[in-house]
Coordinates of C-alpha atoms in Angstrom, one line a residue:
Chain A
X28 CA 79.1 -18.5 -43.2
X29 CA 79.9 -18.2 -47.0
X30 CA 83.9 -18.3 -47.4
X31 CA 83.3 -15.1 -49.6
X32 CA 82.9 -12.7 -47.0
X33 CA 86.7 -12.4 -45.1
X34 CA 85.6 -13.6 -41.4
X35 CA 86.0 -10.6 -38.9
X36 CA 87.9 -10.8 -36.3
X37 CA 84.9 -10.6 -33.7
X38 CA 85.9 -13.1 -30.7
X39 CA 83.2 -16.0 -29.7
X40 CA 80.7 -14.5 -27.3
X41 CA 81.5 -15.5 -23.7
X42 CA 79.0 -18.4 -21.8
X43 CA 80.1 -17.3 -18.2
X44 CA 79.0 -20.1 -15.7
X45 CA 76.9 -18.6 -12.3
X46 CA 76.6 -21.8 -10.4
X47 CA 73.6 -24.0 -12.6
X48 CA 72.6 -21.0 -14.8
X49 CA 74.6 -20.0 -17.8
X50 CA 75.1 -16.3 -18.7
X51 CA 75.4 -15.0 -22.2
X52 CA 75.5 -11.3 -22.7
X53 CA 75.2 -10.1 -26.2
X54 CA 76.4 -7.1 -27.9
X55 CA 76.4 -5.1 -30.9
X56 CA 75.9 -6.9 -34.3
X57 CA 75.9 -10.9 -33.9
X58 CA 77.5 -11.9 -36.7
X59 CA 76.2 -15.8 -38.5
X60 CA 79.4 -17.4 -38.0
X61 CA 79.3 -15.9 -34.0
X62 CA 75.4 -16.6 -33.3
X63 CA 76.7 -20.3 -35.0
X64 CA 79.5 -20.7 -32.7
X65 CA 77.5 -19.7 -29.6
X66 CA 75.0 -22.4 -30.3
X67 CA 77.2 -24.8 -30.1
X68 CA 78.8 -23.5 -27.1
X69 CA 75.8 -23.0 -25.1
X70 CA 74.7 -27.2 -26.0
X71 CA 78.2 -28.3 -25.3
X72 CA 78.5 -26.2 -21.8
X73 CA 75.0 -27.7 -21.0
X74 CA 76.4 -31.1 -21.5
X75 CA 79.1 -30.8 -19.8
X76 CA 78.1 -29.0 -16.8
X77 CA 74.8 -30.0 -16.1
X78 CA 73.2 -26.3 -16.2
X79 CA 69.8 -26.2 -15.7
X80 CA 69.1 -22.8 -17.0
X81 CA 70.6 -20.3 -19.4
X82 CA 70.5 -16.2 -19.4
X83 CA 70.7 -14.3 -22.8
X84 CA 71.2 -10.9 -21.9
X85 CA 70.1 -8.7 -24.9
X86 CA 70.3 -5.3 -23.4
X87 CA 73.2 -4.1 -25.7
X88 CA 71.3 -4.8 -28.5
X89 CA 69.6 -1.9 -30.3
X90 CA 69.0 -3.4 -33.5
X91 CA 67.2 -6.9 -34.4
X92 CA 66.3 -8.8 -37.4
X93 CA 64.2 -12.0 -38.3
X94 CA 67.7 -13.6 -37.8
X95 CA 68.5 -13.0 -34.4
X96 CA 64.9 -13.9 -32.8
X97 CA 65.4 -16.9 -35.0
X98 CA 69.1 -17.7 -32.9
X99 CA 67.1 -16.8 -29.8
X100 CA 64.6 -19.2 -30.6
X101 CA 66.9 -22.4 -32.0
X102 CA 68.8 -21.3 -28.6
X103 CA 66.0 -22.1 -26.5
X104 CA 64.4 -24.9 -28.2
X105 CA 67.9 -26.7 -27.9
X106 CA 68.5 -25.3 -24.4
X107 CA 65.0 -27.1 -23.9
X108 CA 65.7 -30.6 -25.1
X109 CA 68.9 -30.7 -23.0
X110 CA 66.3 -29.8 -20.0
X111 CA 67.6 -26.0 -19.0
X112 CA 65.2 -23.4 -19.4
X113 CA 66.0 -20.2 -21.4
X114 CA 65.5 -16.4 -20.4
X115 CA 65.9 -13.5 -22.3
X116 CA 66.4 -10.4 -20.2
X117 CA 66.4 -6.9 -21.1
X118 CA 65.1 -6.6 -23.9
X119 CA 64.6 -3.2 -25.1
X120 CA 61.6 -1.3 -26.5
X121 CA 62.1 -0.9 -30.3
X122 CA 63.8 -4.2 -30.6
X123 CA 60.1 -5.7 -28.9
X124 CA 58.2 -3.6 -31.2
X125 CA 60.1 -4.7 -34.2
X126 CA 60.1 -8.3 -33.4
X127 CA 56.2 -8.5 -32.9
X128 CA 55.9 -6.2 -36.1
X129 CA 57.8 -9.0 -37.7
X130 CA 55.4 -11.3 -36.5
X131 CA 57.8 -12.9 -34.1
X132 CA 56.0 -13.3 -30.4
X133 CA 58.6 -15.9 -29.1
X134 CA 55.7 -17.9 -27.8
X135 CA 57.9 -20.3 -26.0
X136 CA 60.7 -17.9 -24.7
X137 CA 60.9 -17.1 -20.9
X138 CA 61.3 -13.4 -21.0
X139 CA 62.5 -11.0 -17.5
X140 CA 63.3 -7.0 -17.2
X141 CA 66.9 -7.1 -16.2
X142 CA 69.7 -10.1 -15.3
X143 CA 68.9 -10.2 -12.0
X144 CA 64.6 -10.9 -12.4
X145 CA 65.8 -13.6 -14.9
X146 CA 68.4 -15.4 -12.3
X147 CA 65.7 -14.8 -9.4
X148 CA 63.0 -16.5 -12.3
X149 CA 65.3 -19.7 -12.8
X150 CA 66.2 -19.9 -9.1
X151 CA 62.7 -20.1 -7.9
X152 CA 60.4 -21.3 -10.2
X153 CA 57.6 -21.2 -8.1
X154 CA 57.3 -17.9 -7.0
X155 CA 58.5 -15.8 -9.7
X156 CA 59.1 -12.8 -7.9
X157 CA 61.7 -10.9 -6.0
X158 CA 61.4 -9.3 -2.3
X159 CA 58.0 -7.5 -1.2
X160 CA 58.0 -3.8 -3.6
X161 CA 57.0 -1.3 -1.1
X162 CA 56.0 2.1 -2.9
X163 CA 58.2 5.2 -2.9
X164 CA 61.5 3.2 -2.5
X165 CA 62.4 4.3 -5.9
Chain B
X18 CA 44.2 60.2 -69.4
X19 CA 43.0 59.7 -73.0
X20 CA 46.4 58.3 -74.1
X21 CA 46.7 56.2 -70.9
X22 CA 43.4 54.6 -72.4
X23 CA 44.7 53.8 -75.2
X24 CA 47.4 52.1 -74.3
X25 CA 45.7 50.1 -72.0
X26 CA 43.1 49.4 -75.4
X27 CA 45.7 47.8 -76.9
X28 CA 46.8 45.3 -74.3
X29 CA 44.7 42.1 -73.8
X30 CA 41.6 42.2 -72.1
X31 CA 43.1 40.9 -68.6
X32 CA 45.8 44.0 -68.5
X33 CA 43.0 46.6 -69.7
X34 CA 40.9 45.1 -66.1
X35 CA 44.5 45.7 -64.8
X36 CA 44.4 48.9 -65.3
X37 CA 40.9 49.4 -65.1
X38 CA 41.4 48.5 -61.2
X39 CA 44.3 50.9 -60.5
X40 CA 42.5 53.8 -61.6
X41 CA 39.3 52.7 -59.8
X42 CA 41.2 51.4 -56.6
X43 CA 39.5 54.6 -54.6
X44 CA 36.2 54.0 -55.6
X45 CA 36.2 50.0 -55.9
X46 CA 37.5 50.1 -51.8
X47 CA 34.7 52.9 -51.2
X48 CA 32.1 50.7 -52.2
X49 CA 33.6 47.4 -50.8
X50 CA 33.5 48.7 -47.4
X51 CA 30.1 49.0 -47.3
X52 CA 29.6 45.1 -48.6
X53 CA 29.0 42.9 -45.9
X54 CA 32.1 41.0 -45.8
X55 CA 34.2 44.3 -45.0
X56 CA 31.6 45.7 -42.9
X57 CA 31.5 42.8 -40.2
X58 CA 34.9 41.9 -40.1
X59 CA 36.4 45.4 -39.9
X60 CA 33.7 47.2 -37.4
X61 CA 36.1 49.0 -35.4
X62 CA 36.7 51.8 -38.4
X63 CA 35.2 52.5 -41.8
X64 CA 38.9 53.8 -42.6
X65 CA 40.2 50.1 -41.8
X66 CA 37.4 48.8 -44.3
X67 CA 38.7 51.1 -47.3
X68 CA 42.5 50.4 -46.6
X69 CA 41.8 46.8 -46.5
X70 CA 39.6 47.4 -49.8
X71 CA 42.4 49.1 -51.5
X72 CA 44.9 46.3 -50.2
X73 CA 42.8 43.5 -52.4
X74 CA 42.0 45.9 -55.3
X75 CA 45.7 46.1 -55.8
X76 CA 46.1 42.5 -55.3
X77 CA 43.9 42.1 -57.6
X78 CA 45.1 44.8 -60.5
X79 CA 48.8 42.9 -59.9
X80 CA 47.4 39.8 -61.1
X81 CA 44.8 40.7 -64.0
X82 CA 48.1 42.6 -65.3
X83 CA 50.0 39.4 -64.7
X84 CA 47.6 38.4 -66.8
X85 CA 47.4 35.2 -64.6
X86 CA 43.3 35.4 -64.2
X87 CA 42.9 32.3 -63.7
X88 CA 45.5 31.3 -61.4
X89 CA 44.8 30.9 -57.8
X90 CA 48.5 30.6 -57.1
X91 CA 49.5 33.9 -58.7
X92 CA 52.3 36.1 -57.1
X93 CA 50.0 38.7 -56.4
X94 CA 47.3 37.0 -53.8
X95 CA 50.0 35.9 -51.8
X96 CA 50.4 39.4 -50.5
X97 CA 46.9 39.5 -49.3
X98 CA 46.1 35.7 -48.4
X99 CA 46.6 36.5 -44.9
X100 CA 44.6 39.3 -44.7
X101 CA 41.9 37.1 -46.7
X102 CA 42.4 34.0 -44.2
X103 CA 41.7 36.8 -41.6
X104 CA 38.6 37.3 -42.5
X105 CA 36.9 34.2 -43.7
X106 CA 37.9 33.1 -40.4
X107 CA 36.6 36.0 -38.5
X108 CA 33.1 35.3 -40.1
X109 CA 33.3 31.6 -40.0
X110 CA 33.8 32.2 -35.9
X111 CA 30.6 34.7 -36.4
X112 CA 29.2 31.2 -37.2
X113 CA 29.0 31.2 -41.4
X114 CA 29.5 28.3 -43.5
X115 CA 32.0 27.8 -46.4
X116 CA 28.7 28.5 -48.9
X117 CA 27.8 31.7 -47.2
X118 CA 31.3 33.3 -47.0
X119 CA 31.4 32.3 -50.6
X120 CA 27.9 34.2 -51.4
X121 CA 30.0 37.4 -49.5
X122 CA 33.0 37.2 -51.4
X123 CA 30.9 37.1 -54.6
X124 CA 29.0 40.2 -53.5
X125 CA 32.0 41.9 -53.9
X126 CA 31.2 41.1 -57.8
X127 CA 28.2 43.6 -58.5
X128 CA 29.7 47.0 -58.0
X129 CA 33.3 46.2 -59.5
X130 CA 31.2 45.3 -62.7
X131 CA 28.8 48.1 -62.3
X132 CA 32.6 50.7 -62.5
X133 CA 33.9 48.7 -65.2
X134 CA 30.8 49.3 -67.7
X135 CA 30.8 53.0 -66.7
X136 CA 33.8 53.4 -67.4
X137 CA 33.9 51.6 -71.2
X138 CA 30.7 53.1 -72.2
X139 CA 31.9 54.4 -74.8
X140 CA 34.1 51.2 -76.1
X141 CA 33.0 48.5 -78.3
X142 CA 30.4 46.4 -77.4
X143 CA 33.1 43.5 -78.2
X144 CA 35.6 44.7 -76.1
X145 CA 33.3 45.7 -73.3
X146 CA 32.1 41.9 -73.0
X147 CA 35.3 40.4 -73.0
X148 CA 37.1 42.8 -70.2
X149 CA 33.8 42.0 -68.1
X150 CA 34.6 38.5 -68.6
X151 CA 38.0 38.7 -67.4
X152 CA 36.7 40.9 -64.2
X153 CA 34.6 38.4 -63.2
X154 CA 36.9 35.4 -63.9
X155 CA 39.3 37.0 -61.6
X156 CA 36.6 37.9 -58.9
X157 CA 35.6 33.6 -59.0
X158 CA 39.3 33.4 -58.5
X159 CA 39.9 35.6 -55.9
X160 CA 37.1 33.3 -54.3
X161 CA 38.5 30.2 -54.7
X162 CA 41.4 31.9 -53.1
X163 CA 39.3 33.1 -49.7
X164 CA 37.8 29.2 -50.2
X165 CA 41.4 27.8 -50.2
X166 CA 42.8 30.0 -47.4
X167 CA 40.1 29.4 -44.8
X168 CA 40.2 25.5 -45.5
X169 CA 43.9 25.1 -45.1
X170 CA 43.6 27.0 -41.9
X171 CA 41.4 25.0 -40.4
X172 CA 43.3 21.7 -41.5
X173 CA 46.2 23.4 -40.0
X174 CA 43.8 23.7 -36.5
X175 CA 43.1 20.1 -37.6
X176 CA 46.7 18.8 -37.5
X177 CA 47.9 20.9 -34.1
X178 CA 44.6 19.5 -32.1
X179 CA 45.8 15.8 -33.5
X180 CA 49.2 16.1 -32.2
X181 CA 48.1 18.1 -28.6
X182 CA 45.8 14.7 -28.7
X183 CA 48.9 12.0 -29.2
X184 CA 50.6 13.8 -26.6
X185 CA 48.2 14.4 -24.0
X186 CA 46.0 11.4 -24.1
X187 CA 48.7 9.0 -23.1
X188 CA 50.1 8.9 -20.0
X189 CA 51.9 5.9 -18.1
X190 CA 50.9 5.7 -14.1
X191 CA 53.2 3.8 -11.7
X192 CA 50.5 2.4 -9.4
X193 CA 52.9 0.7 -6.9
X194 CA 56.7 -0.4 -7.2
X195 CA 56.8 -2.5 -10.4
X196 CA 53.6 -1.6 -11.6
X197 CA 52.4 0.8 -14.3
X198 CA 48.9 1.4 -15.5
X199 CA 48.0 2.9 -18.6
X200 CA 44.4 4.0 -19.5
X201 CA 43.1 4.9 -22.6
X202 CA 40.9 7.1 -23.5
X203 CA 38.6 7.9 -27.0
X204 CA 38.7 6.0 -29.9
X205 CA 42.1 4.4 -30.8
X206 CA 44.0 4.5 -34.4
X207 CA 47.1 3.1 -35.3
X208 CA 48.9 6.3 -34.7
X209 CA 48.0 6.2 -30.9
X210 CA 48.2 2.7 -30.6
X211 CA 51.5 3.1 -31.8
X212 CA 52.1 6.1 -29.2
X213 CA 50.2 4.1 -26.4
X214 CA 52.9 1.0 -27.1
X215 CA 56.1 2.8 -27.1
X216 CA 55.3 4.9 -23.9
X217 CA 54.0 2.2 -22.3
X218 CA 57.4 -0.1 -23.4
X219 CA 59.7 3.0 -22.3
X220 CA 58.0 3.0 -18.9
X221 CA 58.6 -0.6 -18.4
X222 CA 62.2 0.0 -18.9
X223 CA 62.8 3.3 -17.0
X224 CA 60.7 2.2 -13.7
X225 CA 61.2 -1.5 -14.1
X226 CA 58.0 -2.6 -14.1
X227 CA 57.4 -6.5 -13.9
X228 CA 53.7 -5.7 -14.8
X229 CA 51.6 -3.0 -17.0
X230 CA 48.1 -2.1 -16.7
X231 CA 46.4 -1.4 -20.2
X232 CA 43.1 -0.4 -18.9
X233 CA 40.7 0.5 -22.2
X234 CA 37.3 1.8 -19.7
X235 CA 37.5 4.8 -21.6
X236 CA 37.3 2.9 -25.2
X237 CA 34.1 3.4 -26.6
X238 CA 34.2 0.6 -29.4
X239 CA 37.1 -2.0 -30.3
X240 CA 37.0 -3.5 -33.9
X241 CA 39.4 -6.0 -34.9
X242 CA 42.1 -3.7 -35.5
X243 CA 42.0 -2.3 -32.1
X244 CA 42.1 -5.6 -30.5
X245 CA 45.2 -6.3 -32.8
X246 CA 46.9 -3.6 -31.6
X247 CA 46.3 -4.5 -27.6
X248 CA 47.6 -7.8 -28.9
X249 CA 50.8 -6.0 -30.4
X250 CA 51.4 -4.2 -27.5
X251 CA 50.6 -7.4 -24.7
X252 CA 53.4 -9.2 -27.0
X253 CA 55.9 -6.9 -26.8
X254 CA 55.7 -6.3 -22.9
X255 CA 55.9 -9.7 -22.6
X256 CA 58.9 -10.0 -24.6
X257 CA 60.7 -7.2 -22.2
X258 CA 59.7 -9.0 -19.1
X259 CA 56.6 -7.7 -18.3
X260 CA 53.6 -9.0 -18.2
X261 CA 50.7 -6.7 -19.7
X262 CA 46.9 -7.1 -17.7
X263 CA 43.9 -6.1 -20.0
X264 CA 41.2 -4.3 -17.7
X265 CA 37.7 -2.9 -18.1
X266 CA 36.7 -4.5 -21.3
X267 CA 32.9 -3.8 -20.9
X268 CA 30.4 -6.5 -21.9
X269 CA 29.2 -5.0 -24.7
X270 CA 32.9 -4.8 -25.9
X271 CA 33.3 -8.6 -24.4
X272 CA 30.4 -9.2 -26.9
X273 CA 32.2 -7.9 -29.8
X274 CA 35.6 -9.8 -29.3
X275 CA 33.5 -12.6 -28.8
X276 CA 31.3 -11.7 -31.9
X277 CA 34.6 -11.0 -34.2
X278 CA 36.0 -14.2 -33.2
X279 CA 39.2 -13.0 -31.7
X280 CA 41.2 -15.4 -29.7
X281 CA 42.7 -13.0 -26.9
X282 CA 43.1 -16.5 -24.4
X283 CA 46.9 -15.5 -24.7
X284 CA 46.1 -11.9 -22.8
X285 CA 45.3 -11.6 -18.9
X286 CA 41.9 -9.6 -19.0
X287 CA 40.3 -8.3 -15.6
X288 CA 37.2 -6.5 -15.4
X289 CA 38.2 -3.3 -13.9
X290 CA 41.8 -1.6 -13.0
X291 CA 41.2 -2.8 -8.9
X292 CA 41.5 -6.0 -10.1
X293 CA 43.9 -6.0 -12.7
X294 CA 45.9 -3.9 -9.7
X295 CA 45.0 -6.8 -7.1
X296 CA 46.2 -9.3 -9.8
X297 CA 49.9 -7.8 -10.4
X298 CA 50.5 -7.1 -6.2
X299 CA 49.6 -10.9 -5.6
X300 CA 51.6 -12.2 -8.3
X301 CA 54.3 -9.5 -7.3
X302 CA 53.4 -11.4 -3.5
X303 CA 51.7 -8.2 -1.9
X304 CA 48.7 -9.7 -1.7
X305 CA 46.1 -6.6 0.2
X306 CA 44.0 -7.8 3.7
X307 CA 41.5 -5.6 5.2
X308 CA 42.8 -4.7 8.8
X309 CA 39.7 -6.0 10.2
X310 CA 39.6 -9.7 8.7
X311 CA 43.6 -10.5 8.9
X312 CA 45.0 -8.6 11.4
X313 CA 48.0 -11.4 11.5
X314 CA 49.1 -9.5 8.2
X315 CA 49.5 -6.1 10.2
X316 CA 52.3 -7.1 12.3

């Protein structure tokens, strides 16, 4: 954010539209003037097109600090007051152990394995889950 | 000989044992053998007895002319430490404790002593008292050393059983499509917490399980720290996706949480794994019916 640091050239992270859920997929290091950006997007693209729920894929993501569960939090909390709900999906192991280590639970963050149990969470809010498991299908 | 002596005279006490325990080497491993220490560990042959009596004699005549006495580390015990860590732990296996193989090694005092004042008869009573001095400093070494080996062996035992422990003790059931189970067993420390969590987290991930079973039956006591670490654990699943079911906390354990003051209201606790597993199949919407009752649900 400081004019010190010469900006990459990292291009805003894409909010794709899937019908009334927004999909953010996020990769690699997310830079402060990118995770900045993206809020913004995400609140303006929930204005305008009436979204009712947003998906933050964090799969890529192998690393975390104190700043991006912060972003994921702001993210949600804004999502919120525009009255979409927020999932994070695929969040892996170590960046789970290192958030809670940090002290950072989330409390108020909808959380699913993969893309598809979130989208399947925001289309049926009810019922939560996906098609009868049957054992051994695996 | 005589000139051999005399040379050795003028050295320092230490070397003059040094010497001392060369020229005695025969005899010194003669009368060793039939110590106890030699005798029960080495009960095939009399003949292994004396080598291994010489093999420590010359151990020991390297360091006195070292003149490193005192030194538990010196070069020369290396050569013998694992012949030593043989046998202490041969006779703590024969069921001796540290004190006891100490009292053996120390036998080994008596008739090293005994050669050394035969042979200095005739030198000065001055002399005589400080070269004994040095023999038995080295002998008290030489037990420290025996000491030393047999403990780091058995912290070395200590270590391998630890990590056979981390690795066996924790491993992650699939109990139906989407479901994983966990159950610990023995007392739990932050190094298998952290174990317990990261297996459990990988699981999630490779068999995509919406829910994970942390049943703690086989916990014998949990102190706040425990139930911090089930905490840990419950947050982190839940971050991923999952959600993480607490089963067979046992009232006397109930009791304690309660006692401690722990707030676990943010965990799903069932009383045993059946019902933990009946929770996460209804929830997952395979609820289970007996054949009899339903029989709608069969078709």
């Amino acid at each position: 954010m400081t004019d010190e640091f010469s900006r990459p050239p990292v291009a805003p992270v894409p909010v794709l539209r899937l019908g009334d859920v927004l999909l953010v997929t996020l990769q690699g290091d997310l830079h402060d003037s990118t995770a900045e950006q993206l809020q913004q997007d995400i609140t303006e693209r929930i204005g305008s097109s009436g979204a009712t729920g947003v998906v933050i894929d964090i799969s890529g993501i192998e690393i975390v600090d104190s700043f991006l569960g912060r972003v994921l939090a702001e993210i949600a909390a804004k999502a919120g007051l525009l009255a979409a709900r927020t999932v994070v999906a695929g969040m892996r192991p170590a960046v789970a152990i290192t958030l809670v280590e940090m002290g950072l639970t989330l409390p108020g963050l909808r959380t699913a394995l993969n893309t598809e149990a979130a989208l399947h969470l925001l289309g049926d809010p009810a019922r939560s889950g996906s098609a009868v498991p049957r054992p051994g299908r695996r | 000989m005589p000139e051999h002596e005399a040379e050795a005279r003028q050295g320092s006490p230490a070397r003059e044992v040094g010497v001392f325990l060369r020229r005695r080497r025969e005899q010194i491993a003669q009368r060793w053998a039939d110590e106890p220490l030699f005798r029960a560990v080495f009960t095939v042959s009399r003949d292994e007895a004396v080598e291994a009596g010489r093999t420590v004699a010359d151990a020991l005549a390297e360091v006195a002319t070292a003149e490193r006495v005192v030194d538990p580390e010196a070069a020369g015990f290396t050569l013998v430490r694992e012949q030593l860590a043989r046998m202490a732990a041969s006779r703590a296996r024969a069921g001796l404790g540290t004190a006891q193989v100490s009292r053996e090694v120390d036998a080994l005092r008596p008739p090293v002593v005994d050669l050394l004042v035969a042979d200095l008869a005739d030198a000065p009573a001055g002399r005589l008292r400080e070269c004994e001095s040095a023999l038995t400093v080295l002998l008290g070494t030489l037990r420290l050393v025996v000491l030393e080996t047999a403990l780091s062996e058995g912290e070395a035992l200590i270590d391998r059983q630890r990590l056979q422990l981390l690795e066996v003790a924790t491993p992650v059931i699939k109990l139906w499509d989407g479901i994983v189970a966990v159950p610990l067993i023995g007392t739990l420390d932050s190094a298998r917490s952290q174990v317990v969590m990261e297996t459990l987290l990988e699981a999630v991930v490779d068999q995509q399980a919406r829910y994970a079973i942390l049943d703690i039956t086989g916990v014998p006591t949990v102190d706040s720290l425990v139930a911090q670490h089930l905490m840990k654990t419950v947050a982190a699943a839940r971050l991923m996706g999952a959600e993480c079911v607490v089963s067979g906390i046992r009232p006397a354990i109930a009791q304690t949480i309660v006692h401690l003051g722990l707030d676990l209201g943010t965990v799903v606790t069932r009383a045993s794994l059946a019902d933990a597993l009946a929770h996460a199949l209804h929830r997952l919407g395979a609820d289970i019916v007996h054949a009899s009752s339903g029989g709608a649900g069969s078709r």
